[in-house]
XYZ file of C-alpha atoms in Angstrom:
588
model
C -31.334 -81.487 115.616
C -33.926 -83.536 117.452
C -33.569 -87.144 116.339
C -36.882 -89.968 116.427
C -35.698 -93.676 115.865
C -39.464 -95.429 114.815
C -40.295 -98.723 114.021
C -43.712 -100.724 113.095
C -43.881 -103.756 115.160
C -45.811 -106.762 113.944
C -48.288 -106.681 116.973
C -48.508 -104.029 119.691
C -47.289 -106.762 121.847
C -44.079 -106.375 120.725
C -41.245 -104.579 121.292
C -38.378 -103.145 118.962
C -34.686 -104.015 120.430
C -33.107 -102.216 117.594
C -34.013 -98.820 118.342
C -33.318 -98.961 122.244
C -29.718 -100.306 121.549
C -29.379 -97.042 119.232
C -30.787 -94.663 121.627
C -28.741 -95.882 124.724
C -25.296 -96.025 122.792
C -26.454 -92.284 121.462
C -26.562 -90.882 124.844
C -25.675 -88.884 127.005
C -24.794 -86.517 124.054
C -28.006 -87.345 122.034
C -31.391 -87.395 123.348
C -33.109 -89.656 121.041
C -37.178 -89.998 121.078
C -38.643 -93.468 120.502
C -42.148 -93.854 118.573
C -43.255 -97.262 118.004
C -46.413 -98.373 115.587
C -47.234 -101.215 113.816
C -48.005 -102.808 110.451
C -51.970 -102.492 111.116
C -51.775 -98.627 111.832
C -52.998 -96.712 109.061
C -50.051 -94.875 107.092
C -51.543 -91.087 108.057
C -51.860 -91.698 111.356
C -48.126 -92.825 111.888
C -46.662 -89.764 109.341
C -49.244 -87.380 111.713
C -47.919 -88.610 114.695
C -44.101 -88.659 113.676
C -44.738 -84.732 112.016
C -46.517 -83.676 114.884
C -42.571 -84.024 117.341
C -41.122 -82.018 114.980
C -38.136 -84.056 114.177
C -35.136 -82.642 111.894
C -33.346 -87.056 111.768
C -36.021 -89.670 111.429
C -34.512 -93.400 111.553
C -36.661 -96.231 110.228
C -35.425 -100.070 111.886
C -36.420 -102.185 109.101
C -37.031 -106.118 108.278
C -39.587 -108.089 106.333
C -42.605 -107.634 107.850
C -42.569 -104.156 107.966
C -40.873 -102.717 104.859
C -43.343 -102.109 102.495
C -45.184 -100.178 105.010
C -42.390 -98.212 105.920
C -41.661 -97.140 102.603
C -44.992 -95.488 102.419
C -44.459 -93.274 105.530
C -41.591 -92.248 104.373
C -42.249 -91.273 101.067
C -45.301 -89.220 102.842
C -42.966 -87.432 105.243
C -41.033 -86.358 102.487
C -43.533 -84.736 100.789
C -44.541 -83.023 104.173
C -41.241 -82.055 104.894
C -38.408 -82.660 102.293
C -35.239 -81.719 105.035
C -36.358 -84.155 107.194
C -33.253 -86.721 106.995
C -34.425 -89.819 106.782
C -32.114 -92.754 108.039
C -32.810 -96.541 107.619
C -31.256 -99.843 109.033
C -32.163 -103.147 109.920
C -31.560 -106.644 107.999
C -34.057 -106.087 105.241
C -31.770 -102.873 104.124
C -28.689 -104.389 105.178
C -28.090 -106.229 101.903
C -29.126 -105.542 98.480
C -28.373 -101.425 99.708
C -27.691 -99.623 96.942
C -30.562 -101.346 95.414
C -32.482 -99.724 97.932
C -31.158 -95.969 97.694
C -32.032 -96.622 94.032
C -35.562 -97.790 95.103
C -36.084 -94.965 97.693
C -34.560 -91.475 96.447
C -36.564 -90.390 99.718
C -33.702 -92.016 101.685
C -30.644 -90.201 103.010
C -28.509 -92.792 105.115
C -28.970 -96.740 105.421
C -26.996 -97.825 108.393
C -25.461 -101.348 107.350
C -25.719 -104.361 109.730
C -24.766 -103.496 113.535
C -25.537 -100.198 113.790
C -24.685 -98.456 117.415
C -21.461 -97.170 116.513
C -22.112 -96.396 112.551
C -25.553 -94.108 113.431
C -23.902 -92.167 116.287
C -21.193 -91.585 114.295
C -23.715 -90.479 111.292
C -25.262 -87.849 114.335
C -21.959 -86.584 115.000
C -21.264 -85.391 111.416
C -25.072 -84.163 111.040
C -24.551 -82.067 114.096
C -21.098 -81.355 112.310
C -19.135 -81.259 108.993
C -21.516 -83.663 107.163
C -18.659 -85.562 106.076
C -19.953 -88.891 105.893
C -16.914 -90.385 104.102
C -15.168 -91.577 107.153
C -18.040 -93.807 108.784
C -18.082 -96.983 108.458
C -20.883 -99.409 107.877
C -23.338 -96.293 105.864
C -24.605 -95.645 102.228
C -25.383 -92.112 101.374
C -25.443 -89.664 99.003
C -23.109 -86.936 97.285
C -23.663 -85.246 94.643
C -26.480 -87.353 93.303
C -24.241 -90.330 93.836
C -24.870 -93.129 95.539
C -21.525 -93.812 98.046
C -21.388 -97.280 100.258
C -18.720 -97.481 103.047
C -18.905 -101.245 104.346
C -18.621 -102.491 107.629
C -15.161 -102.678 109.579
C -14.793 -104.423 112.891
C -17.661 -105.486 114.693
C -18.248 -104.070 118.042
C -17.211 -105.138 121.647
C -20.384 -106.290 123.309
C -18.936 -105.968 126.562
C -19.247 -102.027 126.129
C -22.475 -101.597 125.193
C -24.898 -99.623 127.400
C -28.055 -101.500 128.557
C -31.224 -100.781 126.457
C -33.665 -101.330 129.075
C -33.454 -98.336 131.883
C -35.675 -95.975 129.986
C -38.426 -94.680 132.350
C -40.868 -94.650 129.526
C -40.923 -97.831 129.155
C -41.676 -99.442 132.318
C -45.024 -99.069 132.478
C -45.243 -100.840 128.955
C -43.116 -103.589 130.321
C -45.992 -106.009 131.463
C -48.045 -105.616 128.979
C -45.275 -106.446 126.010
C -42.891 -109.040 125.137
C -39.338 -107.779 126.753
C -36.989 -109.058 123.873
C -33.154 -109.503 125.295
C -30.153 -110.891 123.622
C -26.877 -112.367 125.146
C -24.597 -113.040 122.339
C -25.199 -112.385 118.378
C -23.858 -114.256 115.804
C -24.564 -118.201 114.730
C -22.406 -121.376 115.158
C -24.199 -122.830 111.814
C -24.183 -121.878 108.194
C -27.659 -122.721 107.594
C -28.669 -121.774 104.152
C -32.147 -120.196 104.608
C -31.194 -118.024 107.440
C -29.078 -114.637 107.919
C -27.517 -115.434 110.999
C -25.377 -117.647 109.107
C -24.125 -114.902 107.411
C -21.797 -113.486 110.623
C -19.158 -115.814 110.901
C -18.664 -116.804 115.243
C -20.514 -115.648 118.173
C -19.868 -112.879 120.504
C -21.103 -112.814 123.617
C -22.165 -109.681 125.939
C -21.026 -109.144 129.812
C -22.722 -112.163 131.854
C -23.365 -109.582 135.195
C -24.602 -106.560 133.103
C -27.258 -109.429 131.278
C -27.846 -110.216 135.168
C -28.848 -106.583 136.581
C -30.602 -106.033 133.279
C -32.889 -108.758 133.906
C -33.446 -108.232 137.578
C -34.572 -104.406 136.514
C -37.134 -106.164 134.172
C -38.781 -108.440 136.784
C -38.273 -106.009 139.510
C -40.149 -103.046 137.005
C -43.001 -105.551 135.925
C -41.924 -107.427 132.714
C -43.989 -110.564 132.596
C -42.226 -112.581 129.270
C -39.131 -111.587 128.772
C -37.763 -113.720 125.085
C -34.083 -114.287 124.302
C -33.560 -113.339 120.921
C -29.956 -115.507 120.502
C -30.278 -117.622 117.578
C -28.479 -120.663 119.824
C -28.881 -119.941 123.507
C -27.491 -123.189 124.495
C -23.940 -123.265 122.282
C -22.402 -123.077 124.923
C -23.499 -125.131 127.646
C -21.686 -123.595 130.554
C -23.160 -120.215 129.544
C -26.670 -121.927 129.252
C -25.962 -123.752 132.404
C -25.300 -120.335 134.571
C -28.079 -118.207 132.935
C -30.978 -121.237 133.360
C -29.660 -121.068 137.239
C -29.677 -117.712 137.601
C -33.469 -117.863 136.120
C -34.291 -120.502 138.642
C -32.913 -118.801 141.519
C -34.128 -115.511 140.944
C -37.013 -115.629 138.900
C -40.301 -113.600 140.174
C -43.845 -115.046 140.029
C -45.368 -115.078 136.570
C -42.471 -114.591 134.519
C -41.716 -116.362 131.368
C -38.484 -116.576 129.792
C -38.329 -117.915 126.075
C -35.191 -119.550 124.487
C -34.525 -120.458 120.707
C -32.393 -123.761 121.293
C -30.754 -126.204 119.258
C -32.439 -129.255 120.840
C -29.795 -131.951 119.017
C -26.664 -130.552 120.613
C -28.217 -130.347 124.400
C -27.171 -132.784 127.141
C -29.716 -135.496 128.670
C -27.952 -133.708 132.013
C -28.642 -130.293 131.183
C -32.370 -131.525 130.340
C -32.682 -133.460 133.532
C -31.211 -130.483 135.679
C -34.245 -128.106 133.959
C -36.678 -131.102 134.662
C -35.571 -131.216 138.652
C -34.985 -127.991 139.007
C -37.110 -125.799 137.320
C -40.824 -123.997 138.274
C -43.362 -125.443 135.768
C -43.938 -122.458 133.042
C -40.694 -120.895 133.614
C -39.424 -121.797 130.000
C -40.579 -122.046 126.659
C -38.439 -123.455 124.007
C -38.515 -122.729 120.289
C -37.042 -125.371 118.357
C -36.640 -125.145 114.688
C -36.609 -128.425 113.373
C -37.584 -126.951 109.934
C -37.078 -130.659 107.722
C -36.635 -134.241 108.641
C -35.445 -134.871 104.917
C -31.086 -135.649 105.225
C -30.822 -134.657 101.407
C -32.600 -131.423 102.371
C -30.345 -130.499 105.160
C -27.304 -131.338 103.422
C -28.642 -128.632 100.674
C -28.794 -125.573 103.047
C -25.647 -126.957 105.406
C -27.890 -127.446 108.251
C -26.161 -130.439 110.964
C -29.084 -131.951 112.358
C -29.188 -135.133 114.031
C -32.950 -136.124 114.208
C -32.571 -138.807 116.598
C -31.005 -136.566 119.282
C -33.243 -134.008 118.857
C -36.074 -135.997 119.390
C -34.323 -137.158 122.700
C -34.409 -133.655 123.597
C -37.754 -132.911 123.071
C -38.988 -136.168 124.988
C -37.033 -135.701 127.567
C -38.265 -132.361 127.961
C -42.276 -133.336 127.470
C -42.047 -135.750 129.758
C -40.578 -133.476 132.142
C -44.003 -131.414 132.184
C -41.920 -128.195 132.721
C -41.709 -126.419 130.047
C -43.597 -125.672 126.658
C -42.543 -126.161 123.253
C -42.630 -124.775 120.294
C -41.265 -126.427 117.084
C -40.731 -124.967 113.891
C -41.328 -126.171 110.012
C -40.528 -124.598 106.615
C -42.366 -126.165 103.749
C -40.323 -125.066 100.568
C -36.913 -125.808 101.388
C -34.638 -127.485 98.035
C -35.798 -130.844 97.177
C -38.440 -131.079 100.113
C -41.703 -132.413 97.831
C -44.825 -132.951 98.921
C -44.665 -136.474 100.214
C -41.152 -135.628 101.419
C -42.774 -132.404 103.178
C -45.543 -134.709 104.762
C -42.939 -137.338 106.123
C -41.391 -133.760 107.812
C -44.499 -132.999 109.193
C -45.262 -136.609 110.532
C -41.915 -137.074 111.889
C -42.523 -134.141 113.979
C -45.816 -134.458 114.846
C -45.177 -137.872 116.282
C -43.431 -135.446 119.428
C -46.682 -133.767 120.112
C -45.315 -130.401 120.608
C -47.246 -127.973 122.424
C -47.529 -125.676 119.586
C -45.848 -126.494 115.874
C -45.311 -123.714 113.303
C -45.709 -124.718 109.798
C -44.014 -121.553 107.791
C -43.189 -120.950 103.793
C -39.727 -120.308 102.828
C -38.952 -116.748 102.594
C -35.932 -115.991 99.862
C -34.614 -113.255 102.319
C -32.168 -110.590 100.744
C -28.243 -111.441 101.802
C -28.992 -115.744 102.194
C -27.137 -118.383 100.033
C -30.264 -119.535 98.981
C -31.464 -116.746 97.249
C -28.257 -115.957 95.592
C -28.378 -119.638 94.614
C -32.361 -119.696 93.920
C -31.948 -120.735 89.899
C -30.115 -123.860 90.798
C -33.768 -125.799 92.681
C -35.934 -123.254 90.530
C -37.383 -120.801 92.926
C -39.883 -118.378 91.818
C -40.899 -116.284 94.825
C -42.725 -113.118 95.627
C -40.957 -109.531 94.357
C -41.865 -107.798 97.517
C -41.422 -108.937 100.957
C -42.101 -111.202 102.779
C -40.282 -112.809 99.674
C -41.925 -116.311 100.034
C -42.093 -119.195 97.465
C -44.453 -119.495 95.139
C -42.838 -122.905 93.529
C -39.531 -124.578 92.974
C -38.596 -127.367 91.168
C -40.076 -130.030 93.114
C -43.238 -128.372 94.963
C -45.639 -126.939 92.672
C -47.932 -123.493 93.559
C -50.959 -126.225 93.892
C -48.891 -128.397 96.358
C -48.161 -125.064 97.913
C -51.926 -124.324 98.303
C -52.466 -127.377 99.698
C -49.837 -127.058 102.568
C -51.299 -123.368 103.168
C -54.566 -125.100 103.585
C -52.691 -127.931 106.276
C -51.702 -124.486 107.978
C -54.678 -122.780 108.947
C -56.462 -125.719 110.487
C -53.083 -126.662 112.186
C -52.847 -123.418 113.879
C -56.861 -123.570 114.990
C -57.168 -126.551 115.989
C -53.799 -127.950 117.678
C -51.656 -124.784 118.351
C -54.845 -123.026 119.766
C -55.511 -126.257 122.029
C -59.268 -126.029 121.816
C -59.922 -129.760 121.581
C -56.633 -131.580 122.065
C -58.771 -134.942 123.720
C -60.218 -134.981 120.443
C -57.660 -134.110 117.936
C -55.255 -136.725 119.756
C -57.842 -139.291 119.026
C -58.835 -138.050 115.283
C -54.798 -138.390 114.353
C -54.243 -141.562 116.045
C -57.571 -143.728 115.362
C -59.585 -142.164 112.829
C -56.944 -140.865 109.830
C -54.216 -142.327 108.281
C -51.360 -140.124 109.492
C -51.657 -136.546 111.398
C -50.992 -134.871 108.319
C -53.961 -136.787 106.597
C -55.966 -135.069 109.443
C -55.177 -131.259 108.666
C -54.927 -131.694 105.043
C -58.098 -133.074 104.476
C -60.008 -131.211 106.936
C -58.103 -127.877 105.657
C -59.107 -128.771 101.954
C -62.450 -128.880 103.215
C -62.463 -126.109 105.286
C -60.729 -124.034 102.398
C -63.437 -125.001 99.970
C -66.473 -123.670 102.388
C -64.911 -120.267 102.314
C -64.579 -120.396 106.508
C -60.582 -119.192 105.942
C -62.333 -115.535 105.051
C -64.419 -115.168 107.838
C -63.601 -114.997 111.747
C -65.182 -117.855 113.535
C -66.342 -118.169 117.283
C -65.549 -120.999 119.508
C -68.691 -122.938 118.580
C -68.463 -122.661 115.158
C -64.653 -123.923 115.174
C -66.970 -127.139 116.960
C -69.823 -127.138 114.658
C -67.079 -127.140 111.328
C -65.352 -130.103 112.639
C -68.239 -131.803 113.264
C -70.182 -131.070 109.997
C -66.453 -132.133 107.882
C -66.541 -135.163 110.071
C -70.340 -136.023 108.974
C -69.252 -136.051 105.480
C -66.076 -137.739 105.527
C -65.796 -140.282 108.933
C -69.670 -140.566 109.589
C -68.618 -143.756 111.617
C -66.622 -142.673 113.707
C -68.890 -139.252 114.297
C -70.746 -141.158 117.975
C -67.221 -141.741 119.783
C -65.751 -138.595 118.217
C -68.723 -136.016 118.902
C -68.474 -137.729 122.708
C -64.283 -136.094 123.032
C -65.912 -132.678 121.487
C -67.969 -132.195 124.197
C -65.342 -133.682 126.711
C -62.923 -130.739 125.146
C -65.718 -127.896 125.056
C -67.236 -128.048 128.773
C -63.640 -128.673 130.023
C -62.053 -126.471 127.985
C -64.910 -123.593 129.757
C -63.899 -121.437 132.592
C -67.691 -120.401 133.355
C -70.744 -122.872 132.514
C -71.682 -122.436 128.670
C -75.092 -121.271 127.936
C -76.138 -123.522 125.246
C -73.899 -125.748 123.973
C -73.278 -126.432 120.248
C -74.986 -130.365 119.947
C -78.201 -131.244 121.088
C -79.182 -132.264 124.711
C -78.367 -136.014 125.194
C -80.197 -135.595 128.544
C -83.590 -135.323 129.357
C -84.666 -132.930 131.511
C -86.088 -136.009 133.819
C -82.746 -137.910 133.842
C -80.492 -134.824 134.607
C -82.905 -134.152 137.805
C -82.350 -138.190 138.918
C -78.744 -138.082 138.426
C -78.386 -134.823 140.075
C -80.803 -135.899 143.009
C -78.885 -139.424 142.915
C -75.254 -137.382 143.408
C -77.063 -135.414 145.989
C -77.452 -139.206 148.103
C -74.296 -140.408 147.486
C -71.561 -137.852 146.079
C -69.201 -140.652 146.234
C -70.312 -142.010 142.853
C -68.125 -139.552 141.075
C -65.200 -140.265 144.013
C -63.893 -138.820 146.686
C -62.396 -135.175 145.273
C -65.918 -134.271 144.047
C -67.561 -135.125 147.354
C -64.753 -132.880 148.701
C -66.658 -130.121 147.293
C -69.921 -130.751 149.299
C -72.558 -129.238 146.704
C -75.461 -128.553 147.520
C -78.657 -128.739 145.067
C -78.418 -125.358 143.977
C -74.943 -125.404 143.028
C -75.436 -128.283 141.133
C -77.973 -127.102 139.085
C -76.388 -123.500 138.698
C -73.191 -124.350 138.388
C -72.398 -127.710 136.945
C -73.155 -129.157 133.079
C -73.559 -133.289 133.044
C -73.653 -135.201 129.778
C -73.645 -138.591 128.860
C -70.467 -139.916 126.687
C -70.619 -142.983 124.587
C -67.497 -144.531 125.637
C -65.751 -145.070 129.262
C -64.342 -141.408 129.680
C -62.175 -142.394 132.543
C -60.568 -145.287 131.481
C -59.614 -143.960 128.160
C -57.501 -140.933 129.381
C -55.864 -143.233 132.055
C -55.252 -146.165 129.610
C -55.682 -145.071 125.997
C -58.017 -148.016 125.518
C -61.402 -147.523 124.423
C -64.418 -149.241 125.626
C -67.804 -147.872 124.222
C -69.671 -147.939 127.260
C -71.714 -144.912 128.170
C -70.650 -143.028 130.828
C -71.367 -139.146 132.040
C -69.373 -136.462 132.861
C -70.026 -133.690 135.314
C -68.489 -130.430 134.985
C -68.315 -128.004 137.649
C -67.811 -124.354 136.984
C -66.077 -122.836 139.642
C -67.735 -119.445 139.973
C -65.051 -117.831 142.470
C -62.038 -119.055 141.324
C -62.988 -119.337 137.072
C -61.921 -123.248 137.380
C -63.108 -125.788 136.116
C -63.314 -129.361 137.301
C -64.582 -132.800 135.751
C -65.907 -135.749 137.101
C -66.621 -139.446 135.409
C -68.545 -141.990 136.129
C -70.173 -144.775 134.259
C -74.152 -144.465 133.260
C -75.228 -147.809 134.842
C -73.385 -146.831 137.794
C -75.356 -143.980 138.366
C -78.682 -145.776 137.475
C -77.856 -148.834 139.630
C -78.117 -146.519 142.478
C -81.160 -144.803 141.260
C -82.584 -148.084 140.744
């Protein structure tokens, strides 16, 4: 009976783990096929392609994101072809499962939690007796009756096969995120979450975790993301693999970690900051509330103070990116407590900080508990909040709004000069920032349309006419510090208005020409010559001391100009400061 396991990713970046832990423990007496889509594909297009390999078992790995779309391809197959066998698993069918054989008649099997040993075992009675009574960890169906068999013991990581020595997927592997776990399971009982649900953590063989990644790098994989909910529990463990990372890491690779930042030593930190090639590692750190009454609420230990050791210790460092993590919605989180939160962790200036919604996921203590903070959330999945007791839909609309300029205009790092300067001179707090330019941007309609790089540029500055029209001169100076810098080849027309004549850019060019030493000694290094600097450079004048603000934070609002050259060769960019007067004293 040939046998497809399918999935539909989130982006085509990505890659399913699930599926490739199913086919490796099915073989050598199964020979599973693998066909991967995702949630953008159109419905007919994934039921033509799955139809079109003839298979008599389909398997469907499931979760939030792509559910609702699964549920259409299969009911389509069905129709197609009603003894196709259709087999799901994954956390989103995990719980609530004889809900879903109820919802789905389509459906023959669901495969219950960890699933390598309970879906071979389902093949060897398909190929067999079809008694299904026996296997552990399935639902099913007999005589129009819906039958569950729960889980028994979980499985010995130590004995699984690797998931990674397919041939078909290597040459995929650089151009997709390589997802790899070394342990399952969660420490913490936090409330929101469903790795809280499996009590402990098990941990797979160190050396097989080893070869497996050394086959990644060695076939091409380029960012390769541990998937552990708390890579550094253990610190020996975390010790060992960051070493073995270091040691044998090839160019351009970029390992990801989800860490709990509170519980990791200054030493361990200092180690990575010695020791460690910058852009190695990225962490993801979910701070998710800064409230104490919040955290009590969902049993999350957090000690604030030590995580934001952590992450200092780490910035400073200048090793490795981070990436911290928010969830507006969580029990007795209000707005002002939510924008405290969102302060708090602003203050760290992480490289990139998600702002997410509380998703009431199927199997969590906090759904089963949702009546007790009021929680109305969506019937389908994603399952987020619409309102609880304390956060109303409108204060929900209003973080939403904080969102979308958050993630244009800080995670995207399109302007951060200028943004830094916005949150800590012009606004009130950070958060005053993004919610009142996302309330404006919201109420111009740009959240349904795309938006080029100028435009993002021309909506700031237009919100910033209306609202801080005196602090627009300084401001509009770091927007077009961030744009030409921010360029890898020289912009054709800029979004503002020449502050240049066409007379004064030809004397300060000619005036460079005689004495290249006015913008120092790296930029006579270059030894331009006329041509290049018309061709290849961009100067503008600035209305404060460029310079001396990014070395000393303090402004003085003295013109100055920039020069930005556009390295044609090498797509780099390079700028150069120097006070106006300084260039027209030697004109003079």
């Amino acid at each position: 009976m040939k046998t497809v396991l399918s999935t539909l990713n989130a982006k085509y970046i990505h890659t399913s783990l699930s599926i490739r832990y199913l086919k490796a423990y099915a073989a050598p007496e199964y020979m599973i096929e693998l066909a991967e889509y995702t949630i953008k594909d159109p419905s007919m297009n994934i039921v033509t392609d799955l139809y079109t390999k003839k298979p008599e078992i389909i398997g469907f790995s499931c979760y939030i994101w792509n559910i609702e779309e699964t549920i259409k391809v299969i009911k389509m197959l069905k129709k197609i072809n009603p003894s196709i066998q259709i087999v799901l698993g994954g956390p989103e069918v995990t719980y609530d499962t004889k809900e879903w054989m109820e919802k789905i008649p389509e459906v023959d099997f669901i495969i219950i939690g960890e699933g390598e040993q309970s879906f071979k075992q389902l093949l060897d009675e398909l190929h067999g007796e079809n008694n299904f009574r026996d296997i552990a960890g399935i639902a099913y169906r007999e005589n129009d009756r819906i039958k569950i068999n729960l889980q028994q013991n979980k499985l010995d990581l130590k004995t699984l096969p690797s998931p990674f020595r397919f041939e078909e997927d290597i040459p995929h592997l650089s151009k997709r995120v390589t997802y790899i776990e070394t342990s399952r399971g969660c420490p913490f009982s936090c409330q929101f979450c469903l790795s809280s649900i499996e009590v402990g953590v098990r941990y797979f063989d160190r050396e097989k975790i080893k070869d497996d990644i050394r086959y990644l790098m060695e076939n091409g994989a380029k960012t390769i993301k541990f998937v552990d909910r708390t890579f550094n529990i253990s610190r020996s463990y975390a010790m060992e693999m960051f070493q073995f990372l270091i040691d044998e890491h090839k160019p351009g690779v970029v390992f990801q970690f989800e860490i709990t930042a509170d519980i990791m030593r200054p030493e361990v930190i200092q180690f990575l900051n010695d020791h460690a090639p910058k852009g190695l590692f990225r962490f993801e750190i979910g701070v998710q509330s800064t409230n104490d009454t919040t955290n009590e609420l969902v049993m999350r230990r957090q000690n604030f103070s030590k995580l934001t050791r952590t992450v200092t210790m780490v910035k400073e460092g200048n090793k490795i990116d981070q990436h911290l993590d928010l969830i507006a919605g969580l029990p007795e989180e209000d707005y002002h407590s939510f924008k405290k939160t969102f302060n708090d962790v602003f203050e760290l200036r992480p490289e990139e900080l998600q702002l997410g919604f509380l998703k009431m996921l199927r199997g969590t203590g906090l759904r089963l508990r949702a009546e007790d903070h009021g929680y109305v959330f969506m019937d389908h999945s994603p399952y987020e909040i619409l309102k609880n007791d304390v956060l109303s839909f409108e204060d929900m609309i209003k973080i939403k709004q904080v969102e979308d300029v958050l993630e244009k205009y800080w995670n995207d790092h399109r302007m951060d000069a200028t943004i830094e300067y916005l949150v800590s001179h012009v606004f009130a707090t950070p958060f005053d920032f993004f919610q009142d330019f996302g309330t404006y941007w919201d109420e111009k309609g740009w959240t349904r349309i795309g938006h080029q790089l100028e435009d993002l540029y021309k909506h700031l500055y237009e919100f910033l006419q209306e609202e801080r029209n005196d602090d627009l001169r300084v401001v509009s100076g770091f927007m077009k510090y961030d744009y030409l810098r921010n360029q890898k080849y020289k912009p054709r027309k800029p979004w503002w208005d020449d502050s240049l004549s066409k007379e004064e850019r030809s004397t300060v060019y000619h005036t460079l020409l005689q004495n290249p030493l006015i913008l120092g000694k790296d930029f006579a290094k270059l030894g331009l010559t006329e041509k290049d600097l018309f061709k290849h450079t961009v100067i503008e004048k600035i209305p404060f001391q460029v310079g001396h603000y990014l070395d000393s934070g303090q402004m003085i609002e003295e013109d100055s100009i920039i020069l930005v050259y556009y390295n044609q060769i090498k797509a780099e960019t390079s700028v150069f400061t120097a006070l106006t007067k300084d260039v027209k004293n030697k004109v003079g």
